[in-house]
Amino acid sequence: QSVVKQQLEKWQDSIQAGLGARVMALSGETALDLKILEGSNVILSTPQNWDMISRRWRHRKNIQAVDLFVINGVHLVASPIGPCIEVITSRMRYISKQIEKPLRIVALGAPIANARDISEWIGASSHSAFNFHPSARPVPLQVQLLGFDSPFHESRLESMIKPAYHTIVEKNVQTIMFVPSWKVARMATLDLLSFAAAEGKEKQFLKCAEEDLQEYLQSVSDKALAHAISCGIAYLHDGLSHEVQSMIQQLFRLGAIQILIATASLVWSVDVNADLAILLGTEKFQHHISSASDYSLADVQEMIGKANSLTDTKPCTALVMCQTSRKSQLLKFLQEPLPAESYLDHFLHDHMCAETIVKMIENKQDAVDYVTWTLYYRRLSQNPNYYNLQGVSHRHISDHLSELIENTVSDLENAKCIAVEDDMDLFALNLGMIATHYYLKYTTIELFSSSITAKTKLKGLLQILCNASEYENVAISAETEDFLRPLLRRVPIAVDERLYNLQSKKINVLLQAHCCRLSVSPEHKVEQNETVRKAIRLLHAMVDIVSSSGWLQPALEAMEFCQLLAQGLWTKDSWLMQLPHFTKDLASKCASEDITGVFDVLDLEDKEREELLGGSLDSNQMADVLQYAEAFPDIELNYEVSDVSAPCEEPVQIEVLLERKSTGNPHQVRSQVFPGQKSEVWWLCVGDTENNELLAIKRVNLLQKTKSLLEFSAPPRVGKQTLTLYFMCDSYLGADQEYTFDLECTAGGAVADMEE
């Protein structure tokens, strides 16, 4: 997503400003992305977002209207996101063939050994495929490998810093250095400053007047970082705010500072180039397995590629420091391009489920035909040992594909995502539809369906959520227990050690710490942000799964959990904590004056508001509070029930009219702590609280005014039934509405038939 954001800024300045073509990026939220598709000429997207929006291409004319499809980084087909790249590229070719509309596909990437297979896969002729040697660059590059003998990861890194310092001083050029973690980044910065100070040249890396930096340094709260920048060295890690990261990169691009140290995780989001790139190690130590894991080859290539001066044609240098035993292996990989192999067979379940839902695959033969459009099919005969084939004859490949499809279909059927009839035809089931709609793994949906019950409360939802397959890449280490220990004493819901492994326990604590607004280290802050963003999607899926079972209480609990995550609050916290600059003390003060909600603050007279808040907030902060309160969703709801009485289990309709009175943007939820952009989601529900029955639910996209019709079956019990109409939000606390109404259920319909 960071790469998309960078490219969006560049293309809006060039293509949009120069050609008048509107350039926008997909957000990952379907409702918003459909509007972006409709109003844009050039669209930027991650592979996952395009996969999500293009699955229903038959019903979306804007997908069919695409004339040019550009894949930036086709060599990443052999990376974790490779299956998604493979699927969307194959889909675009299939669409072009089906609608008989020409589509130009341009694939850009690093040199690969099997470029011919890639070009045939995307439909490019031999005259249109170009595969250059790694040495073919606009700016010449010298790659130097330096080996270190120390067997221990930490001591090896420490021994690398001195040679790196001498190289930087000798070349005296703009330098970017990549390190494994933020701790190593700070250590390397301090060591470089110490070496410079020992030579009496502490400011040798500063290339501007110190006075010119003062304005920039005001936004830096980290004193160690501020001091380093004043000496010409800066470090970047995921824990720094987007503003500070942008400021540091701007200083580096302007040449004000000479050295930029970045963590390896930022290699794809750092938008700078340098004359000298230094890799301080090529692996990251994984404490939970007590060994180091190598950077992916794509990451190493990207790091080396940062040695690419945009202002000079003189040769640049990439200095790769690694363990001596890995030197020859790494040299071979850098000099000779590797083939790009497909991983699609390991991730086929979710893609096949999605294609079955949209009826692109209706039987097992369709599934086999679907695979033949992919790079995976083309590589089977080229590298049979890699894919566990016994031979490359038509029979061998046919048997292999049949076995792959049979196993995949069986797993999806067992998870109740699809149904199989006559051992051939495939049909979509509700769980599969939910997995496809929310872009979730089928194993996650299977877990939710089997674990949530009618009596599940917030604690149970949290426990189930933490075991979702979407979180399987959350890192654990020897330091994880030390990180969790102080937080476990502060989170409101106790974590039962018997019910959690270390990974799910970490996810639980990260989510609770977010809701309690507890601070975590920079490295864990990035994981926490990603965990929270995924949790919203997972909770939306939970609402749909619970609704299918007709349970009211778990559905409401999941909706309220969304609100807590969106605003970073807990159930016991005051709703006023959503307001900017509000503290617990100020919220308590307001509560003593019977001011408990956002609307209460807005309804106060200016003089009363000044008396209540003036001692705690200045005029600018007061303006922020008012701006937030005026944008807070103020929705007028009117409803009409079709009948005051109805036969049991006969249909009843409720017409609901919704109108937004506030000025807020529904596609931009305002939150002090939520990481990233979020759109409002609303639900209309009809429930019987006494019997925990959810009779009807409908998701509503509310911009300004909308009319919605809810239809449900009257309860099967004769007599007066008190029902509740809920209007629930997933983003704000205090914006929900509830209305009770009575429905007289009479004997008739199904009940009368049973009595007869």
PDB file of N, CA, C and O in Angstrom, residues 232-258:
ATOM      1  N   GLY A 232      23.683  15.086  10.839  1.00  0.00           N
ATOM      2  CA  GLY A 232      23.690  14.619   9.457  1.00  0.00           C
ATOM      3  C   GLY A 232      23.340  13.166   9.267  1.00  0.00           C
ATOM      4  O   GLY A 232      23.522  12.606   8.176  1.00  0.00           O
ATOM      5  N   ILE A 233      22.840  12.493  10.314  1.00  0.00           N
ATOM      6  CA  ILE A 233      22.436  11.091  10.218  1.00  0.00           C
ATOM      7  C   ILE A 233      20.991  10.963  10.700  1.00  0.00           C
ATOM      8  O   ILE A 233      20.624  11.557  11.717  1.00  0.00           O
ATOM      9  N   ALA A 234      20.192  10.192   9.990  1.00  0.00           N
ATOM     10  CA  ALA A 234      18.807   9.951  10.426  1.00  0.00           C
ATOM     11  C   ALA A 234      18.506   8.469  10.283  1.00  0.00           C
ATOM     12  O   ALA A 234      19.096   7.783   9.455  1.00  0.00           O
ATOM     13  N   TYR A 235      17.591   7.987  11.130  1.00  0.00           N
ATOM     14  CA  TYR A 235      17.153   6.601  10.998  1.00  0.00           C
ATOM     15  C   TYR A 235      15.636   6.545  10.869  1.00  0.00           C
ATOM     16  O   TYR A 235      14.912   7.386  11.416  1.00  0.00           O
ATOM     17  N   LEU A 236      15.205   5.564  10.107  1.00  0.00           N
ATOM     18  CA  LEU A 236      13.774   5.366   9.851  1.00  0.00           C
ATOM     19  C   LEU A 236      13.360   3.987  10.340  1.00  0.00           C
ATOM     20  O   LEU A 236      14.065   3.006  10.112  1.00  0.00           O
ATOM     21  N   HIS A 237      12.227   3.922  11.014  1.00  0.00           N
ATOM     22  CA  HIS A 237      11.634   2.634  11.365  1.00  0.00           C
ATOM     23  C   HIS A 237      10.118   2.775  11.344  1.00  0.00           C
ATOM     24  O   HIS A 237       9.576   3.888  11.266  1.00  0.00           O
ATOM     25  N   ASP A 238       9.429   1.657  11.411  1.00  0.00           N
ATOM     26  CA  ASP A 238       7.968   1.651  11.264  1.00  0.00           C
ATOM     27  C   ASP A 238       7.255   2.433  12.357  1.00  0.00           C
ATOM     28  O   ASP A 238       6.112   2.864  12.175  1.00  0.00           O
ATOM     29  N   GLY A 239       7.898   2.594  13.507  1.00  0.00           N
ATOM     30  CA  GLY A 239       7.228   3.255  14.624  1.00  0.00           C
ATOM     31  C   GLY A 239       7.140   4.757  14.496  1.00  0.00           C
ATOM     32  O   GLY A 239       6.390   5.397  15.228  1.00  0.00           O
ATOM     33  N   LEU A 240       7.896   5.349  13.577  1.00  0.00           N
ATOM     34  CA  LEU A 240       7.838   6.799  13.384  1.00  0.00           C
ATOM     35  C   LEU A 240       6.565   7.170  12.625  1.00  0.00           C
ATOM     36  O   LEU A 240       6.096   6.419  11.767  1.00  0.00           O
ATOM     37  N   SER A 241       6.028   8.329  12.935  1.00  0.00           N
ATOM     38  CA  SER A 241       4.811   8.784  12.255  1.00  0.00           C
ATOM     39  C   SER A 241       5.103   9.032  10.778  1.00  0.00           C
ATOM     40  O   SER A 241       6.257   9.239  10.370  1.00  0.00           O
ATOM     41  N   HIS A 242       4.059   9.015   9.976  1.00  0.00           N
ATOM     42  CA  HIS A 242       4.205   9.237   8.534  1.00  0.00           C
ATOM     43  C   HIS A 242       4.796  10.614   8.261  1.00  0.00           C
ATOM     44  O   HIS A 242       5.625  10.779   7.346  1.00  0.00           O
ATOM     45  N   GLU A 243       4.424  11.611   9.062  1.00  0.00           N
ATOM     46  CA  GLU A 243       4.936  12.970   8.870  1.00  0.00           C
ATOM     47  C   GLU A 243       6.436  13.032   9.099  1.00  0.00           C
ATOM     48  O   GLU A 243       7.169  13.658   8.325  1.00  0.00           O
ATOM     49  N   VAL A 244       6.911  12.388  10.195  1.00  0.00           N
ATOM     50  CA  VAL A 244       8.342  12.407  10.498  1.00  0.00           C
ATOM     51  C   VAL A 244       9.121  11.644   9.431  1.00  0.00           C
ATOM     52  O   VAL A 244      10.188  12.089   8.984  1.00  0.00           O
ATOM     53  N   GLN A 245       8.599  10.500   8.986  1.00  0.00           N
ATOM     54  CA  GLN A 245       9.277   9.745   7.933  1.00  0.00           C
ATOM     55  C   GLN A 245       9.390  10.562   6.651  1.00  0.00           C
ATOM     56  O   GLN A 245      10.447  10.577   6.005  1.00  0.00           O
ATOM     57  N   SER A 246       8.330  11.249   6.288  1.00  0.00           N
ATOM     58  CA  SER A 246       8.346  12.080   5.071  1.00  0.00           C
ATOM     59  C   SER A 246       9.347  13.217   5.214  1.00  0.00           C
ATOM     60  O   SER A 246      10.073  13.545   4.259  1.00  0.00           O
ATOM     61  N   MET A 247       9.396  13.827   6.396  1.00  0.00           N
ATOM     62  CA  MET A 247      10.329  14.927   6.634  1.00  0.00           C
ATOM     63  C   MET A 247      11.777  14.465   6.510  1.00  0.00           C
ATOM     64  O   MET A 247      12.609  15.128   5.880  1.00  0.00           O
ATOM     65  N   ILE A 248      12.101  13.306   7.093  1.00  0.00           N
ATOM     66  CA  ILE A 248      13.470  12.782   7.034  1.00  0.00           C
ATOM     67  C   ILE A 248      13.861  12.476   5.588  1.00  0.00           C
ATOM     68  O   ILE A 248      14.977  12.801   5.144  1.00  0.00           O
ATOM     69  N   GLN A 249      12.958  11.852   4.836  1.00  0.00           N
ATOM     70  CA  GLN A 249      13.260  11.538   3.437  1.00  0.00           C
ATOM     71  C   GLN A 249      13.438  12.813   2.613  1.00  0.00           C
ATOM     72  O   GLN A 249      14.280  12.867   1.709  1.00  0.00           O
ATOM     73  N   GLN A 250      12.672  13.843   2.932  1.00  0.00           N
ATOM     74  CA  GLN A 250      12.824  15.113   2.227  1.00  0.00           C
ATOM     75  C   GLN A 250      14.194  15.727   2.502  1.00  0.00           C
ATOM     76  O   GLN A 250      14.863  16.226   1.583  1.00  0.00           O
ATOM     77  N   LEU A 251      14.633  15.691   3.758  1.00  0.00           N
ATOM     78  CA  LEU A 251      15.961  16.209   4.104  1.00  0.00           C
ATOM     79  C   LEU A 251      17.049  15.442   3.364  1.00  0.00           C
ATOM     80  O   LEU A 251      18.036  16.029   2.902  1.00  0.00           O
ATOM     81  N   PHE A 252      16.872  14.133   3.236  1.00  0.00           N
ATOM     82  CA  PHE A 252      17.872  13.310   2.540  1.00  0.00           C
ATOM     83  C   PHE A 252      17.881  13.627   1.043  1.00  0.00           C
ATOM     84  O   PHE A 252      18.948  13.744   0.429  1.00  0.00           O
ATOM     85  N   ARG A 253      16.694  13.771   0.448  1.00  0.00           N
ATOM     86  CA  ARG A 253      16.631  14.091  -0.985  1.00  0.00           C
ATOM     87  C   ARG A 253      17.240  15.454  -1.282  1.00  0.00           C
ATOM     88  O   ARG A 253      17.854  15.654  -2.328  1.00  0.00           O
ATOM     89  N   LEU A 254      17.069  16.397  -0.353  1.00  0.00           N
ATOM     90  CA  LEU A 254      17.630  17.746  -0.533  1.00  0.00           C
ATOM     91  C   LEU A 254      19.137  17.779  -0.293  1.00  0.00           C
ATOM     92  O   LEU A 254      19.777  18.797  -0.588  1.00  0.00           O
ATOM     93  N   GLY A 255      19.687  16.709   0.254  1.00  0.00           N
ATOM     94  CA  GLY A 255      21.116  16.666   0.522  1.00  0.00           C
ATOM     95  C   GLY A 255      21.517  17.309   1.825  1.00  0.00           C
ATOM     96  O   GLY A 255      22.709  17.550   2.064  1.00  0.00           O
ATOM     97  N   ALA A 256      20.557  17.593   2.688  1.00  0.00           N
ATOM     98  CA  ALA A 256      20.872  18.239   3.968  1.00  0.00           C
ATOM     99  C   ALA A 256      21.570  17.267   4.914  1.00  0.00           C
ATOM    100  O   ALA A 256      22.419  17.665   5.721  1.00  0.00           O
ATOM    101  N   ILE A 257      21.196  15.995   4.854  1.00  0.00           N
ATOM    102  CA  ILE A 257      21.855  14.963   5.653  1.00  0.00           C
ATOM    103  C   ILE A 257      22.454  13.934   4.707  1.00  0.00           C
ATOM    104  O   ILE A 257      21.911  13.680   3.626  1.00  0.00           O
ATOM    105  N   GLN A 258      23.578  13.347   5.118  1.00  0.00           N
ATOM    106  CA  GLN A 258      24.301  12.458   4.205  1.00  0.00           C
ATOM    107  C   GLN A 258      23.924  10.996   4.376  1.00  0.00           C
ATOM    108  O   GLN A 258      23.959  10.234   3.416  1.00  0.00           O
TER     109      GLN A 258
END
